[in-house]
Amino acid sequence: MTEPPPPPSHDEGAERIEGIERRWAMVGIGVLLVLVVVAAFAGIHQAAMPQSRVEIVDPLRLHLSGEFIDSNLGSAVEPDGSVTVRAIGQEYSFTPSCILVPRDTPITFRATSADVVHGFLIDGTDINLMLVPGYISSLRARFETLGERYMPCHEFCGTGHEGMWGRIKVVDKAVFAQMAAGAKRVSCVK
Amino acid sequence: MNREWAAILRSKWFPASVGITAALAIAGLLVGFVVLPLADRNEQFHSVWDAICSAAGLIQNAAREPVVQANYPTTRVELTPRMLRGASAESIGRGATLALRCTMCHGARGLSEANTPNLAGQYAVVIYKQLMDFKTGARVSAVMAPLVGDLSDQDMRDLAAYYAYLPRVPASRPAGEPPQIVASGAPLRSIAPCGACHGELASKPGAAWLEGQPFDYLRTQLQDFASGARRNDIGEQMRNVARGMTVAEIDAASRFYAGLRGPTGSQADASSKQH
């Protein structure tokens, strides 16, 4: 049996611990920096940005005047060729319950709620808004693929929440132009 | 204390740390109020000042082109959850006098002998809204239109107070479970349960109390909502639902609320022949 090595002196131990602490601090700061960069990149380049403009509307008077009266809901063709879609969420349906939009066209969604908080989400896209009573939610989008998508309300809004979902149909530009020719507002509600 | 402060101010670290903090704050403000709003593809700001105001949460409703107005009368009633609550005895009494003109169809105490709605115990908001809609033409009825023409707003409030005060039709609920459309709706076809608004599960302002209403009346209203013949529902809330209902579901819901038993039988056939 040999003698065990003498225990390190006080100064030696403190130095070693300080070194370990410094290395872990570097790792921690590195992780933080990576997360900040990832969040900033995803926020600016990939995900939908939070709305920059605050617009308000009286939820109890949507049907009386302003842009959310029944006859003004649906898709409208703007002078610049883009399409504005206006919709409302209420217990327990979206109006219009089927939204029609053309492919490869800039679309602006403008929506609000007539009663409680509802969710406005289009499956297979990054379109995901909250419809808050009193505020107008707006978002720009563009659809590349044709077909029908679902719009489930994804904020629990009451006892009939599970029955609240709408449809959005992306059609060819020419088909949309044909349908929009005769009417000022179009939808695919039958 | 003063000596400590003096030492701090003399330290070469003081201007450096204050400067770094201030620089970070200014950089943060620039990113949050200018860079990010201007990078937002959802909004086009006219100026930097516009972007700063928007980021600060200043309410700015964008100017919009004129709206498309309906080519038919729409409901002008604004519903609030608390409206018409706590009617006075005087209002109920005035309503009772005014209601004399309604008794021919809606019964002496609001219980109909014909296929007209029972109004006894109906929510005051519902009576008031329908009277207003008949008056403005949002709800079309050749019978009701001439009767409401001379009613003032207060008259309608009094009538609503009176009918809400009367006792409801005695519950005559058919035995067994309510039909699926009433209890759970048809979620796969985007139809919420009737009860979610009409009082079985929860109530929505403006949604009527349906129990004890005549079968014919209920079925006609659902058919009219589905076809668009009736369109005084705010935001198409009933039209959206009725459009998706099948003939069998319309029948089942109407039978349930009318207090009739089972699925479509001889009784429903008989009443539909009366049309």
PDB file of C-alpha atoms in Angstrom, chain A residues 103-181:
ATOM      1  CA  ARG A 103     -54.528  31.313 -55.763  1.00  0.00           C
ATOM      2  CA  ASP A 104     -51.261  33.313 -56.095  1.00  0.00           C
ATOM      3  CA  THR A 105     -52.900  36.571 -55.059  1.00  0.00           C
ATOM      4  CA  PRO A 106     -52.102  38.799 -52.084  1.00  0.00           C
ATOM      5  CA  ILE A 107     -54.898  38.298 -49.568  1.00  0.00           C
ATOM      6  CA  THR A 108     -55.635  40.518 -46.573  1.00  0.00           C
ATOM      7  CA  PHE A 109     -57.736  38.959 -43.850  1.00  0.00           C
ATOM      8  CA  ARG A 110     -59.692  41.336 -41.614  1.00  0.00           C
ATOM      9  CA  ALA A 111     -61.710  39.635 -38.903  1.00  0.00           C
ATOM     10  CA  THR A 112     -63.186  40.244 -35.488  1.00  0.00           C
ATOM     11  CA  SER A 113     -65.447  38.630 -32.907  1.00  0.00           C
ATOM     12  CA  ALA A 114     -69.037  39.550 -32.076  1.00  0.00           C
ATOM     13  CA  ASP A 115     -69.001  38.084 -28.571  1.00  0.00           C
ATOM     14  CA  VAL A 116     -66.101  36.214 -26.919  1.00  0.00           C
ATOM     15  CA  VAL A 117     -62.526  35.335 -27.922  1.00  0.00           C
ATOM     16  CA  HIS A 118     -62.436  32.989 -30.906  1.00  0.00           C
ATOM     17  CA  GLY A 119     -59.548  31.495 -32.867  1.00  0.00           C
ATOM     18  CA  PHE A 120     -58.986  31.969 -36.595  1.00  0.00           C
ATOM     19  CA  LEU A 121     -56.686  29.253 -37.897  1.00  0.00           C
ATOM     20  CA  ILE A 122     -56.310  27.836 -41.407  1.00  0.00           C
ATOM     21  CA  ASP A 123     -54.958  24.305 -41.424  1.00  0.00           C
ATOM     22  CA  GLY A 124     -51.744  23.630 -43.295  1.00  0.00           C
ATOM     23  CA  THR A 125     -50.690  27.305 -43.204  1.00  0.00           C
ATOM     24  CA  ASP A 126     -49.085  29.624 -40.644  1.00  0.00           C
ATOM     25  CA  ILE A 127     -52.299  31.678 -40.445  1.00  0.00           C
ATOM     26  CA  ASN A 128     -53.270  31.726 -36.801  1.00  0.00           C
ATOM     27  CA  LEU A 129     -55.054  34.716 -35.280  1.00  0.00           C
ATOM     28  CA  MET A 130     -57.081  35.379 -32.198  1.00  0.00           C
ATOM     29  CA  LEU A 131     -60.390  37.154 -32.754  1.00  0.00           C
ATOM     30  CA  VAL A 132     -60.754  39.372 -29.708  1.00  0.00           C
ATOM     31  CA  PRO A 133     -64.032  41.241 -29.261  1.00  0.00           C
ATOM     32  CA  GLY A 134     -63.381  44.945 -29.710  1.00  0.00           C
ATOM     33  CA  TYR A 135     -60.283  44.554 -31.895  1.00  0.00           C
ATOM     34  CA  ILE A 136     -59.803  43.953 -35.607  1.00  0.00           C
ATOM     35  CA  SER A 137     -57.311  41.199 -36.408  1.00  0.00           C
ATOM     36  CA  SER A 138     -55.632  41.546 -39.770  1.00  0.00           C
ATOM     37  CA  LEU A 139     -53.079  39.507 -41.651  1.00  0.00           C
ATOM     38  CA  ARG A 140     -51.634  39.289 -45.144  1.00  0.00           C
ATOM     39  CA  ALA A 141     -51.318  35.914 -46.794  1.00  0.00           C
ATOM     40  CA  ARG A 142     -50.893  34.160 -50.109  1.00  0.00           C
ATOM     41  CA  PHE A 143     -52.094  30.694 -51.104  1.00  0.00           C
ATOM     42  CA  GLU A 144     -49.980  28.637 -53.496  1.00  0.00           C
ATOM     43  CA  THR A 145     -52.028  25.421 -53.635  1.00  0.00           C
ATOM     44  CA  LEU A 146     -55.609  24.877 -54.759  1.00  0.00           C
ATOM     45  CA  GLY A 147     -58.157  23.070 -52.627  1.00  0.00           C
ATOM     46  CA  GLU A 148     -60.293  23.277 -49.531  1.00  0.00           C
ATOM     47  CA  ARG A 149     -58.914  23.875 -46.067  1.00  0.00           C
ATOM     48  CA  TYR A 150     -60.546  23.868 -42.663  1.00  0.00           C
ATOM     49  CA  MET A 151     -60.752  26.776 -40.234  1.00  0.00           C
ATOM     50  CA  PRO A 152     -61.430  25.380 -36.762  1.00  0.00           C
ATOM     51  CA  CYS A 153     -62.018  27.835 -33.918  1.00  0.00           C
ATOM     52  CA  HIS A 154     -59.115  26.966 -31.618  1.00  0.00           C
ATOM     53  CA  GLU A 155     -59.938  29.100 -28.600  1.00  0.00           C
ATOM     54  CA  PHE A 156     -62.511  27.493 -26.331  1.00  0.00           C
ATOM     55  CA  CYS A 157     -65.501  29.795 -26.759  1.00  0.00           C
ATOM     56  CA  GLY A 158     -68.386  28.046 -24.987  1.00  0.00           C
ATOM     57  CA  THR A 159     -70.518  24.910 -24.899  1.00  0.00           C
ATOM     58  CA  GLY A 160     -70.890  24.735 -28.697  1.00  0.00           C
ATOM     59  CA  HIS A 161     -67.181  25.343 -29.422  1.00  0.00           C
ATOM     60  CA  GLU A 162     -66.608  21.899 -31.005  1.00  0.00           C
ATOM     61  CA  GLY A 163     -69.166  22.710 -33.717  1.00  0.00           C
ATOM     62  CA  MET A 164     -67.503  25.989 -34.684  1.00  0.00           C
ATOM     63  CA  TRP A 165     -65.397  25.683 -37.819  1.00  0.00           C
ATOM     64  CA  GLY A 166     -65.501  27.082 -41.305  1.00  0.00           C
ATOM     65  CA  ARG A 167     -63.986  26.307 -44.680  1.00  0.00           C
ATOM     66  CA  ILE A 168     -61.721  28.208 -47.016  1.00  0.00           C
ATOM     67  CA  LYS A 169     -61.570  27.296 -50.674  1.00  0.00           C
ATOM     68  CA  VAL A 170     -58.575  28.285 -52.806  1.00  0.00           C
ATOM     69  CA  VAL A 171     -59.585  28.405 -56.478  1.00  0.00           C
ATOM     70  CA  ASP A 172     -57.853  29.325 -59.695  1.00  0.00           C
ATOM     71  CA  LYS A 173     -57.504  33.040 -60.427  1.00  0.00           C
ATOM     72  CA  ALA A 174     -59.690  32.792 -63.532  1.00  0.00           C
ATOM     73  CA  VAL A 175     -62.455  30.922 -61.680  1.00  0.00           C
ATOM     74  CA  PHE A 176     -62.392  33.511 -58.911  1.00  0.00           C
ATOM     75  CA  ALA A 177     -62.479  36.408 -61.384  1.00  0.00           C
ATOM     76  CA  GLN A 178     -65.507  34.834 -63.044  1.00  0.00           C
ATOM     77  CA  MET A 179     -67.329  34.477 -59.720  1.00  0.00           C
ATOM     78  CA  ALA A 180     -66.362  37.976 -58.581  1.00  0.00           C
ATOM     79  CA  ALA A 181     -67.461  39.576 -61.848  1.00  0.00           C
TER      80      ALA A 181
END
